[in-house]
mmCIF file of C-alpha atoms in Angstrom:
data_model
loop_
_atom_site.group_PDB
_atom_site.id
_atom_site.type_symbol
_atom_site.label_atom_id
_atom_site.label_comp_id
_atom_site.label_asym_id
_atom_site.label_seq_id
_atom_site.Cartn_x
_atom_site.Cartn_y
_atom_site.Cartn_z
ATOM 1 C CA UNK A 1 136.437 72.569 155.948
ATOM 2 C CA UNK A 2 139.658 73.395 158.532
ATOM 3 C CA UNK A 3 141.360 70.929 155.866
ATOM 4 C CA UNK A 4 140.824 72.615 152.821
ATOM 5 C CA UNK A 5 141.047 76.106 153.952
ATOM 6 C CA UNK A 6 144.745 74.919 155.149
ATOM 7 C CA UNK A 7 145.170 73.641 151.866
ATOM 8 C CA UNK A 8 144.033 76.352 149.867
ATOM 9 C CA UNK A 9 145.947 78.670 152.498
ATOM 10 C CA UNK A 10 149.303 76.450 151.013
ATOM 11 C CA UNK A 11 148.297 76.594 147.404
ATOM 12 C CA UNK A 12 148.230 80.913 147.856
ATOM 13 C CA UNK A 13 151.551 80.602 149.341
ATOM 14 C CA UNK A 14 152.540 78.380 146.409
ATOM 15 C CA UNK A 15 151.210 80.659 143.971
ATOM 16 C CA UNK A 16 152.613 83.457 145.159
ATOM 17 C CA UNK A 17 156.305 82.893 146.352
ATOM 18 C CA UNK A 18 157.192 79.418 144.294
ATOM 19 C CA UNK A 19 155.031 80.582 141.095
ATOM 20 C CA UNK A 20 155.241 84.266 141.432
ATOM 21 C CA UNK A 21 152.064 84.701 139.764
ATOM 22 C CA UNK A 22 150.234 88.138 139.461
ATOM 23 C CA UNK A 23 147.666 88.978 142.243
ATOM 24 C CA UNK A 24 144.601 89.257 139.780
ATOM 25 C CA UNK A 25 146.042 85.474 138.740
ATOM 26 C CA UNK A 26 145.979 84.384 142.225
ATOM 27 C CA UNK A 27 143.041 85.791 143.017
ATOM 28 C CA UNK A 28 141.313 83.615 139.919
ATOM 29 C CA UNK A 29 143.022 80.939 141.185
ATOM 30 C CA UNK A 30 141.586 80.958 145.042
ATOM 31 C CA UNK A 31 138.343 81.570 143.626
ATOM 32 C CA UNK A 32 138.199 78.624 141.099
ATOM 33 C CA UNK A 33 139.992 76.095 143.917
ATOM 34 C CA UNK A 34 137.464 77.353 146.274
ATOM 35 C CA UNK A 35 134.440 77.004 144.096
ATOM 36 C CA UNK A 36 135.574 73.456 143.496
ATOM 37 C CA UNK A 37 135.932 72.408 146.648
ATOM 38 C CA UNK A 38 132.391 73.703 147.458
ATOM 39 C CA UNK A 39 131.287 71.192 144.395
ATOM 40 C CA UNK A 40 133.322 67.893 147.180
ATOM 41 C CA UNK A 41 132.245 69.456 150.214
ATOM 42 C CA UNK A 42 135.218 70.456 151.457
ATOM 43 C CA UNK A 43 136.400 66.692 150.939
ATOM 44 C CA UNK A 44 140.625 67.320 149.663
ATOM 45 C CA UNK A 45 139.934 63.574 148.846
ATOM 46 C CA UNK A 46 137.286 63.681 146.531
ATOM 47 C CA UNK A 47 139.773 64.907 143.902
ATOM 48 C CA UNK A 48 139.232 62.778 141.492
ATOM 49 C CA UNK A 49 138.977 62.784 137.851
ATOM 50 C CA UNK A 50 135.042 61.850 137.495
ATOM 51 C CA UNK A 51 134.409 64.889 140.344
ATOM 52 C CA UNK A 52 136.930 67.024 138.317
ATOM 53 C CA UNK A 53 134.855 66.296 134.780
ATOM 54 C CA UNK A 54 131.533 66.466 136.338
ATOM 55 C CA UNK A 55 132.817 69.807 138.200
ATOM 56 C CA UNK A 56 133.630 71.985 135.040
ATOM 57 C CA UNK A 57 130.487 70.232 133.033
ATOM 58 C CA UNK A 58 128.336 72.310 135.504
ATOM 59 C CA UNK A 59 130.510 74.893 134.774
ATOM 60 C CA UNK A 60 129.615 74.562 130.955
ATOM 61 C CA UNK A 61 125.852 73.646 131.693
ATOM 62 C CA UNK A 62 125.274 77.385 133.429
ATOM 63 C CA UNK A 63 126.796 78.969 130.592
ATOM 64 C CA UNK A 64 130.691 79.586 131.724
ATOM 65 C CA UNK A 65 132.380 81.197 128.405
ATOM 66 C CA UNK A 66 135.003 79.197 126.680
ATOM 67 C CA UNK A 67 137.973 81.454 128.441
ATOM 68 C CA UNK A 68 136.562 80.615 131.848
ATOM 69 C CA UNK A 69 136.806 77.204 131.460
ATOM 70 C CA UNK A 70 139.866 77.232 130.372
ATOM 71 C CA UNK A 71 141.195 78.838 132.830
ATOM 72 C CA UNK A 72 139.140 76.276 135.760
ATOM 73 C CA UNK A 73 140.820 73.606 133.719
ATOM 74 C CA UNK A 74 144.283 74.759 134.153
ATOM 75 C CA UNK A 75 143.463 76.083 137.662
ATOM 76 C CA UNK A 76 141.847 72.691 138.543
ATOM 77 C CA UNK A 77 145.691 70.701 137.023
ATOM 78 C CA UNK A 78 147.657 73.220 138.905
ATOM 79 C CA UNK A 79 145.837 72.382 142.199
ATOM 80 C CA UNK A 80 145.771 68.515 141.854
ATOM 81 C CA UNK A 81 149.449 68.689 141.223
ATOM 82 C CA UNK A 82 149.970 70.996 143.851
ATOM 83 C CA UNK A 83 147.751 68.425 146.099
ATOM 84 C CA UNK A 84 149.824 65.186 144.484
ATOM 85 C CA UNK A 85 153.350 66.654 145.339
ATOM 86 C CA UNK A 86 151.949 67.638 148.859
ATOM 87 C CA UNK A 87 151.273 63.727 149.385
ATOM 88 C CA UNK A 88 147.425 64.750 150.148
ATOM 89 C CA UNK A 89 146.639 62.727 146.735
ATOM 90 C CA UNK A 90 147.973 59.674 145.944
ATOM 91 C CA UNK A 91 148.286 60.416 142.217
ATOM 92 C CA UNK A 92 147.461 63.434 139.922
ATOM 93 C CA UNK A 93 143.963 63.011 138.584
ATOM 94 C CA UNK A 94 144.758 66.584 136.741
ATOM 95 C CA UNK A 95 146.691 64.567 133.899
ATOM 96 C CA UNK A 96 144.187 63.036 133.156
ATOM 97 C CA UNK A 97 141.617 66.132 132.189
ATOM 98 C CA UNK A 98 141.894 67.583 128.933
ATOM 99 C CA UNK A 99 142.874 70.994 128.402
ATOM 100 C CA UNK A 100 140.223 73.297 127.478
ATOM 101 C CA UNK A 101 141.329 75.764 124.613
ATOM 102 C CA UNK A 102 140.281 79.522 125.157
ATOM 103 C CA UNK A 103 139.667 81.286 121.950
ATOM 104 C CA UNK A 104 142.374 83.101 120.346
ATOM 105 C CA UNK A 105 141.104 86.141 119.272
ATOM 106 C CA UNK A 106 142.748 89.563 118.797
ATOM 107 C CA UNK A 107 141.141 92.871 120.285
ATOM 108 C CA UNK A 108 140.639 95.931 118.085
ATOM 109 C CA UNK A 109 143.559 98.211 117.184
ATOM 110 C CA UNK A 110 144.242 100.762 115.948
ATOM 111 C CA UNK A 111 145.566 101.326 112.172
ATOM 112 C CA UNK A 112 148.580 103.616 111.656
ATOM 113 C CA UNK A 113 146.821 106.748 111.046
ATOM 114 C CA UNK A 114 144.593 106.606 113.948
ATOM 115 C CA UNK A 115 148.010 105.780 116.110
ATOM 116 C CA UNK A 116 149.488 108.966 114.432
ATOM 117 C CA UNK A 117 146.771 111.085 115.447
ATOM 118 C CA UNK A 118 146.339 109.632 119.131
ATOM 119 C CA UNK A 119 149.907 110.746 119.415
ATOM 120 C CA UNK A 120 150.002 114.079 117.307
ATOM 121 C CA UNK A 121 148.195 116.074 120.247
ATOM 122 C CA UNK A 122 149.539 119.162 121.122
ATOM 123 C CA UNK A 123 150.202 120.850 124.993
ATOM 124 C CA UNK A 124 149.869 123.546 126.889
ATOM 125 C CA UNK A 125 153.151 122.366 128.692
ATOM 126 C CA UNK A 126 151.563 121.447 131.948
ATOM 127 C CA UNK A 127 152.998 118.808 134.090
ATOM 128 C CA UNK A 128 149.696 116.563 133.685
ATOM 129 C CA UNK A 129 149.528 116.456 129.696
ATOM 130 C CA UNK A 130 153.563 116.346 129.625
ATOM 131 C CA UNK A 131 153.134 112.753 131.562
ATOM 132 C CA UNK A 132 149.919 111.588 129.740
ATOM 133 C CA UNK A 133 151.994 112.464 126.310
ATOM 134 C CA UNK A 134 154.869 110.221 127.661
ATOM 135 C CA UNK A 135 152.878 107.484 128.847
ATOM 136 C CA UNK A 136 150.936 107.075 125.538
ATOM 137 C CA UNK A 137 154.633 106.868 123.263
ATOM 138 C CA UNK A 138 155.954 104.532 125.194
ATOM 139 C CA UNK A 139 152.962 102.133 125.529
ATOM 140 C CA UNK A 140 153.021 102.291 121.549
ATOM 141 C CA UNK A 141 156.952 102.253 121.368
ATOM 142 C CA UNK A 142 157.380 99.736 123.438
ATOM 143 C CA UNK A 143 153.923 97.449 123.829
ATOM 144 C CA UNK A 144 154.997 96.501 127.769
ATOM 145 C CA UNK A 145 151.854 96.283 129.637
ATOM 146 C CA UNK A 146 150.294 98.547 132.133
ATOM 147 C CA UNK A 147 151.615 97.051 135.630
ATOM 148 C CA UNK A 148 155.157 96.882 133.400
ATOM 149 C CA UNK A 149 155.021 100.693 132.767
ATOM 150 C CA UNK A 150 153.787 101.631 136.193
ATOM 151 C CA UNK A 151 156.901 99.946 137.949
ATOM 152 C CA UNK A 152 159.307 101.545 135.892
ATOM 153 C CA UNK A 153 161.377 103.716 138.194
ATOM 154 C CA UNK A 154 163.987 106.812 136.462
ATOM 155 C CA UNK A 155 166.729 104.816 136.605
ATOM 156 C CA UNK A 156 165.215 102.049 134.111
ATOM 157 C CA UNK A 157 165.658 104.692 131.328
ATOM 158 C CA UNK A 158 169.043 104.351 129.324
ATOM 159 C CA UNK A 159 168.805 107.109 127.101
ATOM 160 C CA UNK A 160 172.505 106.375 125.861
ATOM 161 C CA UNK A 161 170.969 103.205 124.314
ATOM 162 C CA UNK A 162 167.658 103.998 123.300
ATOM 163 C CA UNK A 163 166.023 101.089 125.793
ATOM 164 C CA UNK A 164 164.178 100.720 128.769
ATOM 165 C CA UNK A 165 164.784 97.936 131.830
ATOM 166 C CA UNK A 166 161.546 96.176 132.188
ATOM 167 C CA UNK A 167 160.550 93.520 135.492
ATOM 168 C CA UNK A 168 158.006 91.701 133.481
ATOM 169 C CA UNK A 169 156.153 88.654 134.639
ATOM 170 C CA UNK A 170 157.531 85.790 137.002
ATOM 171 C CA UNK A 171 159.782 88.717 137.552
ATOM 172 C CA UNK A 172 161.801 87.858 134.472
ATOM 173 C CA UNK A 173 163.714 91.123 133.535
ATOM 174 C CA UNK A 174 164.047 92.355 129.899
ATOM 175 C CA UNK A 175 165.294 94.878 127.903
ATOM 176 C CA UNK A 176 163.208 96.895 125.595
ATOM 177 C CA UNK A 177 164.039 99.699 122.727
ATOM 178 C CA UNK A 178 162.198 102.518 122.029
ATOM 179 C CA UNK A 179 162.027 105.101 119.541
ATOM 180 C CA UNK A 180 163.810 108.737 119.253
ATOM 181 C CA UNK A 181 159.603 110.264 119.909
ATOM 182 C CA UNK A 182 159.384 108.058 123.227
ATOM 183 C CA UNK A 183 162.678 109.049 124.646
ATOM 184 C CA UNK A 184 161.695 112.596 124.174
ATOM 185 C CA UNK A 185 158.569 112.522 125.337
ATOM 186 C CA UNK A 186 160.301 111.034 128.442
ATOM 187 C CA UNK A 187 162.666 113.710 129.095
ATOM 188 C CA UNK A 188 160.179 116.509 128.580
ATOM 189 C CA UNK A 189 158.312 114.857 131.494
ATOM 190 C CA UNK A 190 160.869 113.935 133.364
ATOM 191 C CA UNK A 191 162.544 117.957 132.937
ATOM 192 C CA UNK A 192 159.446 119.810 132.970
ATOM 193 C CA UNK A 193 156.749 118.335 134.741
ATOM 194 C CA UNK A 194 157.408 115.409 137.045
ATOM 195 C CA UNK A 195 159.894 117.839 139.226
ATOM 196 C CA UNK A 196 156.914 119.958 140.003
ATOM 197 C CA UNK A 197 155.208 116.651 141.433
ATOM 198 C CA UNK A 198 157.566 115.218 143.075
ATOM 199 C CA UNK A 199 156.530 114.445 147.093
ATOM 200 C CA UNK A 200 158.962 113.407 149.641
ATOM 201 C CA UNK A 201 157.115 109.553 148.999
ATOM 202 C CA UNK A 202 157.871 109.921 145.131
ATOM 203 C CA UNK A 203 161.132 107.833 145.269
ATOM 204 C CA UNK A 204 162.409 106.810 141.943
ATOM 205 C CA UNK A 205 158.938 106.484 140.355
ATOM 206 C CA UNK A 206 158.911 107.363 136.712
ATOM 207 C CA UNK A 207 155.429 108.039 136.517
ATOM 208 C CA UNK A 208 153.686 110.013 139.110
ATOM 209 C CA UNK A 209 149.668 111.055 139.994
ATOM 210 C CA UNK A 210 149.107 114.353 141.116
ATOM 211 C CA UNK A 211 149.226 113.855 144.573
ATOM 212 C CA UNK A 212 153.267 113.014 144.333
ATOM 213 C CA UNK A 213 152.921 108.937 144.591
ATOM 214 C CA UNK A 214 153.554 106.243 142.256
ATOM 215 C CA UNK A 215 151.184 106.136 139.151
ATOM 216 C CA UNK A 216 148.558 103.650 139.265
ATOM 217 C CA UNK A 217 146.859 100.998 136.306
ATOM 218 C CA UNK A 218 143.795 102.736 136.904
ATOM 219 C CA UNK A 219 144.915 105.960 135.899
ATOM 220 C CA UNK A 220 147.141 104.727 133.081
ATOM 221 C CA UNK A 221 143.637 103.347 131.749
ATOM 222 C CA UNK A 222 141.971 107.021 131.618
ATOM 223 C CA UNK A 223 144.549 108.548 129.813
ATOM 224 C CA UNK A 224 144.803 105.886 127.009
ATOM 225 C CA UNK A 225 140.515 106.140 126.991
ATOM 226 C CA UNK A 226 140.795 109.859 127.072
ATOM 227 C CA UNK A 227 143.182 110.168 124.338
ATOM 228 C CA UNK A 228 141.419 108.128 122.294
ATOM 229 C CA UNK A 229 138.256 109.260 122.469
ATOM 230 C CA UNK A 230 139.531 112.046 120.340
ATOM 231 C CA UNK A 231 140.402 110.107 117.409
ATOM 232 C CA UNK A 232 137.745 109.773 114.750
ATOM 233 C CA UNK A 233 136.584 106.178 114.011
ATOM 234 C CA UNK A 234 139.438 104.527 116.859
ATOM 235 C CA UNK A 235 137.821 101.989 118.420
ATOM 236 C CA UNK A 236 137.814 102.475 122.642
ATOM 237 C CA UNK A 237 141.118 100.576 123.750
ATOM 238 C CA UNK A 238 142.996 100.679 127.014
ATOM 239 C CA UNK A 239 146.615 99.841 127.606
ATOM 240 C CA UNK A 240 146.211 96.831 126.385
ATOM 241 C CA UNK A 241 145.007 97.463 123.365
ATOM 242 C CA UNK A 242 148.303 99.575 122.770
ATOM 243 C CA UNK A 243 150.155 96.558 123.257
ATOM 244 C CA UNK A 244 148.306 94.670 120.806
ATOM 245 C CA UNK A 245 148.362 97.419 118.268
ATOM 246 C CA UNK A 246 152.504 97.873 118.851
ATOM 247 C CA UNK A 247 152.547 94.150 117.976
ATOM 248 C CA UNK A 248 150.486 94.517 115.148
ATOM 249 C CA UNK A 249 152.404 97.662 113.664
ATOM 250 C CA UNK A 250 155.841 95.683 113.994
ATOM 251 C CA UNK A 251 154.591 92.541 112.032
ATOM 252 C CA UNK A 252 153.085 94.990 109.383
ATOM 253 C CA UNK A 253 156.308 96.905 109.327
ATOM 254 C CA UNK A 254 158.369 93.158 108.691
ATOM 255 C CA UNK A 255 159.241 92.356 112.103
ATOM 256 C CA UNK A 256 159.633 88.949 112.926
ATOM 257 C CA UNK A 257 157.703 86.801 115.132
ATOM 258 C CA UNK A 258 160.567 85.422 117.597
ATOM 259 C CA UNK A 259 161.430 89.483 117.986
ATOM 260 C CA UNK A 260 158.386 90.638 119.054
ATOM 261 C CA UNK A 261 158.099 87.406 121.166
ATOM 262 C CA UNK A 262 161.125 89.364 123.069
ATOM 263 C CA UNK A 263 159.615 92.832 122.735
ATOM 264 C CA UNK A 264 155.927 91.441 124.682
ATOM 265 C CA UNK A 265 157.824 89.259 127.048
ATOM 266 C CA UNK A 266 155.768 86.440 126.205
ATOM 267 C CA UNK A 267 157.415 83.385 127.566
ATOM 268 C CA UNK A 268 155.952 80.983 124.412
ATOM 269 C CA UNK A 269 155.825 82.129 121.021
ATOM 270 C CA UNK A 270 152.242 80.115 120.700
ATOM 271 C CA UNK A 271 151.053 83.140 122.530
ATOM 272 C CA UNK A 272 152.454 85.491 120.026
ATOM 273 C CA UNK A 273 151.104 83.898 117.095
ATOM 274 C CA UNK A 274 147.957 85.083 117.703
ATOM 275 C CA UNK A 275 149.045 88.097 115.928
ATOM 276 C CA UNK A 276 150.280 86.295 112.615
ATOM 277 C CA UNK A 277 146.867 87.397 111.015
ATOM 278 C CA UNK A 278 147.805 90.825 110.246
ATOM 279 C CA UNK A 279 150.509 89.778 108.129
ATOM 280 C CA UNK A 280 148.252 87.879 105.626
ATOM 281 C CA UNK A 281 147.922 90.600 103.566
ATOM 282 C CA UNK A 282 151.268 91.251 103.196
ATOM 283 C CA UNK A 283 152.334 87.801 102.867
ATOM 284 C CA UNK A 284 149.837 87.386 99.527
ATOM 285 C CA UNK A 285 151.081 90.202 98.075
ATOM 286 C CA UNK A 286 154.482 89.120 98.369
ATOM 287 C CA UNK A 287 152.823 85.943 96.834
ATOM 288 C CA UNK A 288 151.518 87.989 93.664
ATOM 289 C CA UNK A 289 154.664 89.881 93.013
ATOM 290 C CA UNK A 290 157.674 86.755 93.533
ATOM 291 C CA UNK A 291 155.690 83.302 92.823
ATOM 292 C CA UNK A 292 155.848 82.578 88.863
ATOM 293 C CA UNK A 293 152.439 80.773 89.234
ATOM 294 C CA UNK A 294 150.751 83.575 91.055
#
C-alpha cells in the first residue's frame, strides 16, 4: 500500500493547492479514493474501467443513495485523470464511466411571510441578539453561504455602495448587494455590540463569538435554528436553507436567472436552475393574462 498512500498523499495536495477545493470536499474525496483502492488492493494499476464499474455497482448493491454515487463517480474521474496525467496510468479509464446524476431537488423554504416574521424580532440591545439580528438579514439579503459569511472581515462592507466583498469558492471573489435592512442591521452590530467583544485576537472579523474570536459555521447554524423555531409553521432550515429561500424570493420577485447565478456564486447556471420551479406559477399566470389562446 506505500504506493497508493503516496498517491493519494499527491491527489490531497492536488485537491487542495491546484483545485482549491473546500476541506469537507477533500475530505469526501480521500475517503471515496481510499475506499476504492481498498476494492484493488492497494493495486494503482488495477484502475481500470471494469474495476471502476464493478466498484460503484457494490456501491449501489448496499444501498448508496443516488447523491453518493454521484459524487464516487465524479470522485472516481477526477482520480483516474489525476493518475493518467501523473503517467501512473497509461490512459484515463474515467472517460469512459458514465456520470451518475444526483437528484435535483430543492430544500424547504420559507414563504415571504414566514421570512418577515423570522426577521421582525425585536431586542433588548445586547451585543449577542444585535449580531444574531445581523447575521440573519444578510444571509436573506444576500443568500452567500455560511463559510462565505463567516470570512467576511469589516472592511468587506461598502456601505457607500450598498454591497459586500465576498471570497467565494475556488477563491473566486464577488461582489454582492444588499438591502437598506441588512446594512443597518450591520452597523448596529458593528456600533453597539461587536466593540464590547472585541479581544486582542479579534482582527478584522465581522462576526465575532463571545469569547472575542472569529465566528464559527457551527454557531451561525444555531442562530438561524433558533430564530426559526419561533416562526409558526417554518419549516427547520439552517443557513442554507436561507440561501435557497433568497434565491427563491428573487425569482418570485422577477429576477432573472443569469443574476442570481451572480448573486449565489454558482460557477454554472445548470446549478441554478434548480430553482426555476418557483417561477411556474408566475409564468402561467402571465400565460392567462397575455396569450390570446389562454
Amino acid at each position: 500500500m506505500a504506493d497508493a498512500d503516496e498517491v493519494v498523499g499527491e491527489f490531497e495536495r492536488y485537491l487542495r493547492f491546484e483545485r482549491d477545493l473546500s476541506p469537507h470536499t477533500v475530505r469526501a474525496y480521500l475517503s471515496d479514493v481510499r475506499a476504492l483502492l481498498d476494492h484493488l488492493g492497494g493495486r494503482i494499476d488495477g484502475l481500470e474501467i471494469s474495476a471502476l464499474r464493478e466498484w460503484l455497482a457494490e456501491q449501489h448493491a448496499e444501498g448508496k443513495s443516488r447523491a453518493t454515487l454521484a459524487r464516487r463517480t465524479a470522485c472516481a474521474r477526477t482520480f483516474t485523470a489525476f493518475c493518467h496525467r501523473q503517467g501512473r496510468l497509461p490512459d484515463d479509464p474515467g472517460l469512459l464511466l458514465g456520470s451518475a446524476k444526483a437528484p435535483r431537488s430543492l430544500p424547504a423554504v420559507l414563504d415571504q411571510e414566514q421570512a418577515r416574521t423570522a426577521l421582525d424580532g425585536s431586542s433588548t440591545g445586547e451585543p449577542k441578539e444585535l449580531r444574531d439580528q445581523a447575521i440573519l438579514e444578510l444571509l436573506y439579503a444576500t443568500g452567500v453561504r455560511v463559510s462565505e459569511l463567516c470570512a467576511l472581515d469589516v472592511d468587506d462592507v461598502d456601505r457607500d455602495r450598498h454591497v459586500i466583498r465576498v471570497l467565494g469558492k475556488g477563491r473566486k471573489e464577488r461582489t454582492v448587494p444588499l438591502g437598506t435592512p441588512a446594512l443597518r442591521a450591520l452597523d448596529t452590530w458593528c456600533v453597539h455590540g461587536r466593540p464590547l467583544w472585541i479581544k486582542p485576537g479579534s482582527g478584522a472579523a465581522l462576526f465575532l463569538g463571545v469569547r472575542g474570536g472569529r465566528i464559527d459555521p457551527g454557531t451561525v447554524r444555531r442562530v438561524v435554528h433558533g430564530r426559526l423555531r419561533d416562526v409558526e409553521g417554518a419549516p427547520d432550515l439552517g443557513p442554507h436553507g436561507l440561501r435557497h429561500t433568497a434565491a427563491t424570493h428573487l425569482l418570485e420577485g422577477g429576477a432573472d436567472l443569469r443574476s442570481v447565478q451572480e448573486l449565489l456564486g454558482h460557477a454554472s447556471l445548470n446549478t441554478t436552475q434548480i430553482y426555476t420551479h418557483v417561477s411556474i406559477e408566475r409564468l402561467r399566470t402571465a400565460y392567462r393574462q397575455a396569450h390570446p389562446r389562454a
